[in-house]
Short mmCIF file of C-alpha atoms and ligand atoms in Angstrom, two decimals:
data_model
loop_
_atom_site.label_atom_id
_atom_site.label_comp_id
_atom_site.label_asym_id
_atom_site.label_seq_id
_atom_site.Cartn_x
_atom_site.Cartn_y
_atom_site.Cartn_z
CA UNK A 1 7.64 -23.98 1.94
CA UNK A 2 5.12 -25.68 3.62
CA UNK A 3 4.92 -25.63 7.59
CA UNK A 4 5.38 -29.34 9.50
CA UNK A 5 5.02 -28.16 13.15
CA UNK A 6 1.50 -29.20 13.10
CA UNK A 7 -1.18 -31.46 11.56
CA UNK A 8 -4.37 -30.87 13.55
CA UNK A 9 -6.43 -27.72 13.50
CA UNK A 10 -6.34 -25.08 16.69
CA UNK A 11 -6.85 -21.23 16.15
CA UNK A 12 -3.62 -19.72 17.04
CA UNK A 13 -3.20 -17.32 20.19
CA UNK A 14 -1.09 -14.34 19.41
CA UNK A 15 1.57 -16.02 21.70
CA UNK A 16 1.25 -19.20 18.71
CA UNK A 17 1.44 -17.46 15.73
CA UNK A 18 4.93 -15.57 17.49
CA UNK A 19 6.06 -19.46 17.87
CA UNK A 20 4.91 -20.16 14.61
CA UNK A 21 7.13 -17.28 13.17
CA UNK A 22 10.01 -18.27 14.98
CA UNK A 23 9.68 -21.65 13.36
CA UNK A 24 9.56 -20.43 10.07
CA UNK A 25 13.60 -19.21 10.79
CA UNK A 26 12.64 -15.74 8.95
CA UNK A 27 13.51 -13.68 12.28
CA UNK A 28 17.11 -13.81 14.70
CA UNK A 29 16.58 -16.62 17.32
CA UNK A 30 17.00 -14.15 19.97
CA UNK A 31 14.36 -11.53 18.34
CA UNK A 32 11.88 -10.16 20.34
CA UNK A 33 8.50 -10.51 18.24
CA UNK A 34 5.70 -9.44 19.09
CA UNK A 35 2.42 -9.46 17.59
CA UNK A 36 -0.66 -8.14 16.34
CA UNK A 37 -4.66 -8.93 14.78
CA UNK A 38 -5.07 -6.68 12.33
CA UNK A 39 -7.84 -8.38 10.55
CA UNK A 40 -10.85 -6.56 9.89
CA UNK A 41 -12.47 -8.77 6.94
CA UNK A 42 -15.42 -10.72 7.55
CA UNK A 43 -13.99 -14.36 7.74
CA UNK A 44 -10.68 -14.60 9.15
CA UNK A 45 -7.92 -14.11 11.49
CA UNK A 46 -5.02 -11.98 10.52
CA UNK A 47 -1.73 -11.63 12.66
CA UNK A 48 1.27 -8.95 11.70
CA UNK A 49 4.26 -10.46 13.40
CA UNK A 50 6.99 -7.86 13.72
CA UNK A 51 11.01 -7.93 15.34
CA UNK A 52 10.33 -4.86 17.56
CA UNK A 53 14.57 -4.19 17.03
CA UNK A 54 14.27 -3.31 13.24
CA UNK A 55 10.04 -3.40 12.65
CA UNK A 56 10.61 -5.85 10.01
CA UNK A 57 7.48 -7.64 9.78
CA UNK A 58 5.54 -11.16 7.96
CA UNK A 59 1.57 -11.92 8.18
CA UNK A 60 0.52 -15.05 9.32
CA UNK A 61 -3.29 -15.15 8.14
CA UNK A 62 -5.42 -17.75 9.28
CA UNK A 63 -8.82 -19.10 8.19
CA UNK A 64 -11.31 -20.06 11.21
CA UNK A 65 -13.34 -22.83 10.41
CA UNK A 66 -16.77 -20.27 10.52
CA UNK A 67 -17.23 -17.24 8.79
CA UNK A 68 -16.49 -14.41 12.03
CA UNK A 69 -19.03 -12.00 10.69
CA UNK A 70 -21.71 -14.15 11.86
CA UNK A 71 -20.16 -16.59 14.41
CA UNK A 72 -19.78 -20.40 14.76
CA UNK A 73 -23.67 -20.89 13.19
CA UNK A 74 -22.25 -20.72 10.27
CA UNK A 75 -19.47 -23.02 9.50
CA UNK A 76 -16.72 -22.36 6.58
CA UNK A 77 -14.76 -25.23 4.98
CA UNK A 78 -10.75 -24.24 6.03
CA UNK A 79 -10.08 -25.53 2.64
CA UNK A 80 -10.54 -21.58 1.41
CA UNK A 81 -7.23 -20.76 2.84
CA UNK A 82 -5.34 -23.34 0.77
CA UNK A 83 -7.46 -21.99 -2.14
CA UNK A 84 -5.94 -18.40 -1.26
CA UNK A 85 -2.52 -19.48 -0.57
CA UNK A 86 -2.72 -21.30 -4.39
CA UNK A 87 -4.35 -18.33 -6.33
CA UNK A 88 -1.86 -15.62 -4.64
CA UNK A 89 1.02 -17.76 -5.84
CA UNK A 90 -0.43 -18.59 -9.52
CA UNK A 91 -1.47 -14.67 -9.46
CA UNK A 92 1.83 -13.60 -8.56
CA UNK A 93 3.50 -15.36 -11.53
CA UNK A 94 1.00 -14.05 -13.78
CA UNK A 95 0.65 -10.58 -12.86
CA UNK A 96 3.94 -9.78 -11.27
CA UNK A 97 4.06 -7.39 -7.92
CA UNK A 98 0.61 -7.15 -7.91
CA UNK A 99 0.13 -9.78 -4.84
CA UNK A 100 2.03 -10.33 -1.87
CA UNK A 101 4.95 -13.06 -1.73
CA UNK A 102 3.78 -16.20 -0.23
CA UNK A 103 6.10 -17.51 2.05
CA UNK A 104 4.68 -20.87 3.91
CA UNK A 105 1.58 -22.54 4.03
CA UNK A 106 0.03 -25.46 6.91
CA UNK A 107 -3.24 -26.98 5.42
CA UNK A 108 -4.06 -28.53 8.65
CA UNK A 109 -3.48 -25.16 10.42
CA UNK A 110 -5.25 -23.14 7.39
CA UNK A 111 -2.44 -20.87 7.86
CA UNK A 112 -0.78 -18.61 4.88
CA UNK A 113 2.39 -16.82 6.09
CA UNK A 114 2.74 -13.75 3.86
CA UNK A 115 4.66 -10.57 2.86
CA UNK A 116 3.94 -7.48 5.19
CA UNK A 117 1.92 -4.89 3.69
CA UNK A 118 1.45 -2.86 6.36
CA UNK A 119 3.17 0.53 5.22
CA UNK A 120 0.74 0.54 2.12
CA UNK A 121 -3.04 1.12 3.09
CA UNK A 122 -6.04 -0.41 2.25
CA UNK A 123 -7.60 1.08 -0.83
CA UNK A 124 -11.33 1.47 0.92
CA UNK A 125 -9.70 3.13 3.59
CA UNK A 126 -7.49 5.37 1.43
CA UNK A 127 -10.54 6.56 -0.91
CA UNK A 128 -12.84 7.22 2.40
CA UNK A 129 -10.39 9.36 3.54
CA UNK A 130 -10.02 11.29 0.48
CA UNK A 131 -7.06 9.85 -1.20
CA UNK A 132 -6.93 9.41 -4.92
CA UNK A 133 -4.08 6.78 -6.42
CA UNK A 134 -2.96 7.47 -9.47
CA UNK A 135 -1.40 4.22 -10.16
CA UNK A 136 -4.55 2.16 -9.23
CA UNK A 137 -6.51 1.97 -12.39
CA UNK A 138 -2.95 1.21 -14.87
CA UNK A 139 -2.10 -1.80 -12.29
CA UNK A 140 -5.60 -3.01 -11.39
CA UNK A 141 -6.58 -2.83 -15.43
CA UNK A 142 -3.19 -4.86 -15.85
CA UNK A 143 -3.60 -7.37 -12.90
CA UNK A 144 -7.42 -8.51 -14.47
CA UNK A 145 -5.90 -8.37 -18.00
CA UNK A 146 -3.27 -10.89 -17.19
CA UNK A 147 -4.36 -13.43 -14.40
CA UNK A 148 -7.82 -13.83 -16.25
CA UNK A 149 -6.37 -13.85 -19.95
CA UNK A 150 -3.84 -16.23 -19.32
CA UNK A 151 -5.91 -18.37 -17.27
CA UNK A 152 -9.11 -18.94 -19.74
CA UNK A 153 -9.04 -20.43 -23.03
CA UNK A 154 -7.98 -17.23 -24.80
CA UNK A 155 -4.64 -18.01 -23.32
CA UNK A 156 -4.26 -21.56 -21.93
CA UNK A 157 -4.32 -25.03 -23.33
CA UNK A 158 -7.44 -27.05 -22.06
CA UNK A 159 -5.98 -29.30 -20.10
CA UNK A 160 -4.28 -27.59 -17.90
CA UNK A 161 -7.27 -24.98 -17.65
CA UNK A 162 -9.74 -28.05 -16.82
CA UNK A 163 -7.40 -29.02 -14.00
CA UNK A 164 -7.25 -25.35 -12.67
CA UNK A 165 -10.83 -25.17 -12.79
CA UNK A 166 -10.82 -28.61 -10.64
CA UNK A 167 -8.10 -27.25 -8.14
CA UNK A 168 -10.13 -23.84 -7.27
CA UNK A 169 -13.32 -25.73 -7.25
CA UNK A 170 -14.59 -23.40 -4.27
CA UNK A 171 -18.49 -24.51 -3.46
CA UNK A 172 -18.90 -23.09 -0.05
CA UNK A 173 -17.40 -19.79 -0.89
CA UNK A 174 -18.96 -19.14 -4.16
CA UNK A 175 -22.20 -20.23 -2.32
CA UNK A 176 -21.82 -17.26 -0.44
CA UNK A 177 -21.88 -15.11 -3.31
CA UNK A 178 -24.66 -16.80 -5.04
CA UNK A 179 -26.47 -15.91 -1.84
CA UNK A 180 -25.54 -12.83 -0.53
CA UNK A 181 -24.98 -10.99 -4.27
CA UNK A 182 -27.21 -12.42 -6.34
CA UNK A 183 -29.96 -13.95 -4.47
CA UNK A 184 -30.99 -12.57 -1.04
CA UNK A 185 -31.19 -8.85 -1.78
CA UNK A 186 -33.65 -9.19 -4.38
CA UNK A 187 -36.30 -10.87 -1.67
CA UNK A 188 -37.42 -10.59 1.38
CA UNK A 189 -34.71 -12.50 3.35
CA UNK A 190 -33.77 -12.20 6.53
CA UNK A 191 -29.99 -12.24 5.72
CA UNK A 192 -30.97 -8.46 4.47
CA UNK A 193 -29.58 -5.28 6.36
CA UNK A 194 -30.85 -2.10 5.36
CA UNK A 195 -32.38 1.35 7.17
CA UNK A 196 -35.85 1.47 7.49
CA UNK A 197 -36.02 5.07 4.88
CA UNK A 198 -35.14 2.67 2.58
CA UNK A 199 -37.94 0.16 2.92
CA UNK A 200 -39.62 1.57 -0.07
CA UNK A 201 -36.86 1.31 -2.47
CA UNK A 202 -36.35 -2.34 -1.20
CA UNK A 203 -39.83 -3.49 -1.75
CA UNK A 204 -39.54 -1.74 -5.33
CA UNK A 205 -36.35 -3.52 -5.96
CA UNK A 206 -37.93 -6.85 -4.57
CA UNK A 207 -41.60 -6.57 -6.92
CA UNK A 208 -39.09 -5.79 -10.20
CA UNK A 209 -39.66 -8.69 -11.57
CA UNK A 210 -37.75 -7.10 -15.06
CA UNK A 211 -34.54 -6.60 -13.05
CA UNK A 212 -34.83 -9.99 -11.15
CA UNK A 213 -34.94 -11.61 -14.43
CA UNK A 214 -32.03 -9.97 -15.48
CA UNK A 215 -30.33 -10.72 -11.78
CA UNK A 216 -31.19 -14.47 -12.45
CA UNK A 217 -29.40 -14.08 -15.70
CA UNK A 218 -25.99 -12.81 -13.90
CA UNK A 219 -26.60 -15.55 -11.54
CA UNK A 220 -26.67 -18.28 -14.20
CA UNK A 221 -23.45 -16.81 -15.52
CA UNK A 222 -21.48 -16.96 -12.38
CA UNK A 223 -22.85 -20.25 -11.62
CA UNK A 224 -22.08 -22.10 -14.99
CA UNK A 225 -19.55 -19.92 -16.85
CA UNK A 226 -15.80 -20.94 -15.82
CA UNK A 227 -14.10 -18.80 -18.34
CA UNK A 228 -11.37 -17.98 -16.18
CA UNK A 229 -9.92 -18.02 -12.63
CA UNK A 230 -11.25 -15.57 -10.80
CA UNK A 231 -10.03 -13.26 -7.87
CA UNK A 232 -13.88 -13.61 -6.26
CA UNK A 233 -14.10 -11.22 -3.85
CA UNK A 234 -12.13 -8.13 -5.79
CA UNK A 235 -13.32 -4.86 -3.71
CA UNK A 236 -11.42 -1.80 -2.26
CA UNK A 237 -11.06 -4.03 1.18
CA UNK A 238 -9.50 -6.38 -0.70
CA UNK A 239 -6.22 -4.23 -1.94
CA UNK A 240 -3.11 -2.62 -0.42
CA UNK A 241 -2.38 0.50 -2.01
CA UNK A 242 -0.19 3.73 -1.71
CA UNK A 243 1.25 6.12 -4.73
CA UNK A 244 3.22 3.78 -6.08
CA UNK A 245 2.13 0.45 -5.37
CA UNK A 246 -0.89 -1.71 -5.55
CA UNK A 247 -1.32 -5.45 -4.22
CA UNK A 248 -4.03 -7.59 -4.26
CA UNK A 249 -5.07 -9.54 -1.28
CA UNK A 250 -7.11 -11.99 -0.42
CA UNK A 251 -8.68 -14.35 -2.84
CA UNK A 252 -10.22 -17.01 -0.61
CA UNK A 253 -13.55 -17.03 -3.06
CA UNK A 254 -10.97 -17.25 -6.22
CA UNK A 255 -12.68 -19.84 -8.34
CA UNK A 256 -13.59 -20.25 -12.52
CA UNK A 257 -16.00 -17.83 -13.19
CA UNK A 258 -17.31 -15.35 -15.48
CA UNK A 259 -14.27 -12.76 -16.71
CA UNK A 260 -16.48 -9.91 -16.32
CA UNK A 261 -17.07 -10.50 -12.42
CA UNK A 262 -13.67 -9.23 -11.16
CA UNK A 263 -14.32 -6.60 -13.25
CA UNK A 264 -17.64 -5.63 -12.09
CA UNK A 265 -16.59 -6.02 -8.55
CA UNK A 266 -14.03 -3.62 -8.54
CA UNK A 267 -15.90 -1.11 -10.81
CA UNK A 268 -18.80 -1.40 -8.72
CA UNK A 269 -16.79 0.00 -5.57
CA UNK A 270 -14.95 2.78 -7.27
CA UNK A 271 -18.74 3.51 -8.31
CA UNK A 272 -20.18 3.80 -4.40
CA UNK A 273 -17.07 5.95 -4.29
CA UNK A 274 -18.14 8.21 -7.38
CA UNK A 275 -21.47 8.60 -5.90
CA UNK A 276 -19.81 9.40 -2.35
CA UNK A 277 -17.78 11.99 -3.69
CA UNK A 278 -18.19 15.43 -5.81
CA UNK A 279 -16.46 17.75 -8.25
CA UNK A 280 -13.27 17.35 -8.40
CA UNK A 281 -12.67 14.16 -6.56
CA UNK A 282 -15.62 12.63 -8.08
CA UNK A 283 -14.21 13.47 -11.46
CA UNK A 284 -11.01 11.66 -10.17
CA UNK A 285 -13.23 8.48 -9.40
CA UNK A 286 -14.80 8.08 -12.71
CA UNK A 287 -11.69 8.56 -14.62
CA UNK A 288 -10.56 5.93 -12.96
CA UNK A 289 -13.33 3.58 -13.32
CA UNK A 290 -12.63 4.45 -17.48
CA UNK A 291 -9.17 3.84 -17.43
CA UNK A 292 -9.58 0.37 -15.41
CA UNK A 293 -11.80 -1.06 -18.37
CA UNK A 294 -9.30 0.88 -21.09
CA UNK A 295 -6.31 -0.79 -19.48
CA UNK A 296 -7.86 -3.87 -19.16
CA UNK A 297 -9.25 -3.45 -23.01
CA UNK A 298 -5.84 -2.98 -24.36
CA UNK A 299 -3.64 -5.20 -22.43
CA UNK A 300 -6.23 -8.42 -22.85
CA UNK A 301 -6.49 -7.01 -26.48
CA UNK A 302 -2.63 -7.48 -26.63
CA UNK A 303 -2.02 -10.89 -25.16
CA UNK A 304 -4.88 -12.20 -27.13
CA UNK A 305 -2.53 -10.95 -30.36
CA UNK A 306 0.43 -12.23 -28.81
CA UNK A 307 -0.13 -14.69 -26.47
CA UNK A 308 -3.69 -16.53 -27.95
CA UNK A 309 -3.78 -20.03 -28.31
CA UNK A 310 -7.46 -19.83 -29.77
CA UNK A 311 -7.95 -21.23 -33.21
CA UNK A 312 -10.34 -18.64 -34.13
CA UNK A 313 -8.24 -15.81 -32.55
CA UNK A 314 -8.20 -13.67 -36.26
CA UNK A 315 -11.19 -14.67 -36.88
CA UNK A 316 -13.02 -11.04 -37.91
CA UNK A 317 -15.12 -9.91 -35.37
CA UNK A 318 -14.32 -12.70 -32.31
CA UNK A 319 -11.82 -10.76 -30.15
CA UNK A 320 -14.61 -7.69 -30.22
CA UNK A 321 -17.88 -9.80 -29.54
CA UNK A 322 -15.69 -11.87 -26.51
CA UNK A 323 -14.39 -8.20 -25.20
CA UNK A 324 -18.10 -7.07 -25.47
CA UNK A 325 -19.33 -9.99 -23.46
CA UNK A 326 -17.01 -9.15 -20.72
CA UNK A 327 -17.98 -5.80 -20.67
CA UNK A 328 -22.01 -6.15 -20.06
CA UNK A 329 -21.25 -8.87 -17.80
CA UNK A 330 -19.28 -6.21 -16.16
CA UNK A 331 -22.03 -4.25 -16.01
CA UNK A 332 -24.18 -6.10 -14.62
CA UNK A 333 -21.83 -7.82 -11.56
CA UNK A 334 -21.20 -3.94 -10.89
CA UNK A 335 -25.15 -3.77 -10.13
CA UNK A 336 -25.69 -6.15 -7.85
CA UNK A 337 -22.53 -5.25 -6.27
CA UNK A 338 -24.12 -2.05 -5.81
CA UNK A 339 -27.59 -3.01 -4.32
CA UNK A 340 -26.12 -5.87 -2.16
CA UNK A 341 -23.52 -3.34 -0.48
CA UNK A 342 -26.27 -0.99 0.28
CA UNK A 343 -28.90 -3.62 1.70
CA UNK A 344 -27.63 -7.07 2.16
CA UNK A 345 -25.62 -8.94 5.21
CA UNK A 346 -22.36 -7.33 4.00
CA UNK A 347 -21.92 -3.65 3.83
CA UNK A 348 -19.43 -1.06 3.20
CA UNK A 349 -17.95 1.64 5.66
CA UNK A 350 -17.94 4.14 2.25
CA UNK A 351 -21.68 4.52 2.73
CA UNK A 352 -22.26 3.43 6.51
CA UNK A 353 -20.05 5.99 7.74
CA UNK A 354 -21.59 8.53 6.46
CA UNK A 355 -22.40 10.77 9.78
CA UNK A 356 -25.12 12.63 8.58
CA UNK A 357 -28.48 10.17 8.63
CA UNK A 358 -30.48 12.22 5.15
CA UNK A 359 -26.88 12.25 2.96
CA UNK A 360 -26.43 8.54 4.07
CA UNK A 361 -29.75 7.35 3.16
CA UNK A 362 -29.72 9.86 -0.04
CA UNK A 363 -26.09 8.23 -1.36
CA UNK A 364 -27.87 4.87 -0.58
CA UNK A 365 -30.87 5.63 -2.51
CA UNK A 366 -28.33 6.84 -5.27
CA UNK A 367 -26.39 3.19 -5.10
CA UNK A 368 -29.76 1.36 -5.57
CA UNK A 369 -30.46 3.37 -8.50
CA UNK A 370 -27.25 3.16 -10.28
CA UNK A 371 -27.84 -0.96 -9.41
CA UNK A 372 -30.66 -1.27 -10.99
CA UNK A 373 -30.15 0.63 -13.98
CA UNK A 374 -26.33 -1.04 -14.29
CA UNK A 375 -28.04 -4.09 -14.36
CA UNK A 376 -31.10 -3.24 -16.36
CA UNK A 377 -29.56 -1.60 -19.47
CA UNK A 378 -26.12 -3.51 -19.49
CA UNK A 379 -26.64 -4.40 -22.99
CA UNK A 380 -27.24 -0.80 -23.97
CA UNK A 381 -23.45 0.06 -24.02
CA UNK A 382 -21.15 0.25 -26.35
CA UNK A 383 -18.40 1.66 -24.94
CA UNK A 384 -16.61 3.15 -21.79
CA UNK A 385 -17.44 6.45 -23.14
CA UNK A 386 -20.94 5.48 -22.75
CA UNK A 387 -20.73 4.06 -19.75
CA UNK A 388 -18.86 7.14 -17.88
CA UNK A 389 -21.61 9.60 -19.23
CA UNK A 390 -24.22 7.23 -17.41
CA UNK A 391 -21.92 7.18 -14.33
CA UNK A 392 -21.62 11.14 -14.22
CA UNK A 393 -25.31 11.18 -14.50
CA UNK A 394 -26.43 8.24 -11.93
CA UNK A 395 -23.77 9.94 -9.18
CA UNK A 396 -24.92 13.55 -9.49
C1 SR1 B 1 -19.96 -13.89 5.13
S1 SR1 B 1 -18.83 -13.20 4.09
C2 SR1 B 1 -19.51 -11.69 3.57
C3 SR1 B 1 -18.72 -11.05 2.50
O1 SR1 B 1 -17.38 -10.84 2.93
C4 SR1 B 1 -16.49 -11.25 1.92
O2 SR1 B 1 -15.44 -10.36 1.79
C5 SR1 B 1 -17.31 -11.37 0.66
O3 SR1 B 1 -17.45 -10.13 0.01
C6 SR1 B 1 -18.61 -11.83 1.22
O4 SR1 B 1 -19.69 -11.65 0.34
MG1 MG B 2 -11.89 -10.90 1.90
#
């Protein structure tokens, strides 16, 4: 459904998103609704309109033409919210109850109107508090198996994957990432936020010229590898989870990218999480991070038997070398995941929240560590056995 009331931009008031939500015909004419923002990402507005009768609830989510970490200096193309509105419904068909319904959508407005998630939590909340999901790593492995298999050339026909890669062209987003992941925190730049303790660690990470050249590597490979469409921006803030459930949120930077970045992304915040944590809950953490990649292994394993449109599919030795690629590509987005968290414009409450000023600044110099080596040695492993032996080690 697409919305007609309006054609011209205006950021809604709580009092217009109500209106708009009457409009919409979901709620009793005579319901009272009230409303709420409940958005605490970095770019847009989000509004939970509820019937205060009965509690039942829809989002209205809109995009403000600036990014609202930073302010109107710095101007965002509204376009992002169509691109979010388009990946959540493509995602939703190929990964099925792992996003939230998309109900309407205005252009004009840059408005999504959405399913209500509110009785799950989000996942970076959830883990900061203690929580452990035991669901998360079977549906999260599942959702990156399916929406990136069966939207690269493993699993769709070239013409339509050209014209995907067209639709979610996303310049202005994925210039953001280019900048504020693989770029800025590897110089001097005054986009950079980190605590002065740290200085030395920065200034080691900016004179490595080794690692940069193996940062500018990742960087070609998001820039000029569209092997799939990508979620973008696919950390803890950007899922709902509880027991049972898991949804994925938010994918205003979706674009084609490398397969491995989603991947990475996620990895590299269960990571910060590892290294936040100890014994038992830790142990929790890095299981997870393993049984992410194993799920992920064997389900994209599976629909590239059954579902592979790839000439060379049986080829001997093709599915392992492409599953391999993904995997130190992985690797590698998980670095600089890692180091821009802990000293670039955008950070995480899992490590700034951290009362106590030595732990904080030790877990930090522990997230710049496992960065650099995660981006470093990459290549070096061979499997997620290998892999969770270096993460018990780098979050000791
Ligand atoms: C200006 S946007 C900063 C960060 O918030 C988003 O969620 C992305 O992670 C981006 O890098
Ligand atoms: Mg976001």
């Amino acid at each position: 459904m697409t919305l007609t009331a309006s054609s011209t931009y205006k950021a809604l008031t709580e009092q217009q998103a109500i209106q708009l939500a009457h409009e919409l015909g979901v709620f009793a004419p005579e319901a009272a609704l009230q409303s709420e923002e409940i958005g605490d990402g970095n770019l847009n507005y989000v509004f939970r309109i509820s019937d205060s009768a009965n509690g039942q609830g829809l989002i209205i989510k809109q995009a403000l033409p600036y990014a609202k970490v930073v302010g109107e200096s710095w101007p965002l193309t509204l376009h992002r919210a169509t691109i979010e509105a388009n990946a959540l419904k493509l995602h939703g068909k190929l990964a099925k109850g792992r996003v939230p319904k998309v109900y309407a959508t205005d252009a004009a407005l840059a408005v999504t109107v959405m399913e209500d998630l509110s009785h799950l939590t989000i996942l970076r909340n959830g883990l900061i508090d203690g929580k452990h999901y035991p669901k998360l790593a079977e549906h999260i492995g599942g959702y990156l198996a399916h929406t990136l298999f069966h939207t690269s050339d493993f699993g769709l026909h070239p013409f339509e994957k050209k014209r995907l890669a067209a639709e979610f062209s996303n310049p202005e987003l994925c210039k953001i990432t280019e900048d504020l992941i693989f770029t800025d925190p590897f110089f001097d730049h005054e986009t950079n936020d980190f605590e002065e303790p740290l200085r030395e660690e920065v200034q080691a990470i900016w004179n490595n010229e080794p690692l940069k050249f193996e940062v500018a590597k990742l960087k070609r490979s998001f820039l000029t590898e569209a092997e799939a469409l990508l979620h973008g921006d696919l950390h803890t803030g950007s899922i709902f989870v509880d027991e049972q459930q898991t949804k994925v949120i938010d994918p205003e930077f979706a674009f084609y990218g490398p397969i491995g970045f989603d991947i990475g992304l996620f990895l590299a915040n269960l990571i910060v999480q590892a290294i936040t944590r100890s014994g038992e809950e830790r142990e929790l953490i890095v299981q997870d991070i393993t049984q992410t990649w194993q799920v992920f292994e064997e389900q994209f394993s599976s629909l590239w038997e059954s579902d592979g449109i790839e000439t060379y599919k049986t080829t001997a030795g093709y599915r392992e070398y492409a599953i391999e690629k993904i995997f130190h590509d992985a690797i590698g987005f998980a670095g600089c995941e890692l180091i821009r968290r802990t000293i670039g414009l955008a950070h995480v409450r899992d490590l700034d929240d951290i009362a106590d000023e030595s732990t904080r600044i030790d877990r930090k110099r522990q997230t710049l560590k496992a960065g650099e080596a995660l981006i470093e040695t990459r290549r070096s492993y061979h499997s997620i056995a290998e892999l969770e032996a270096a993460m018990k080690e780098l979050s000791k």
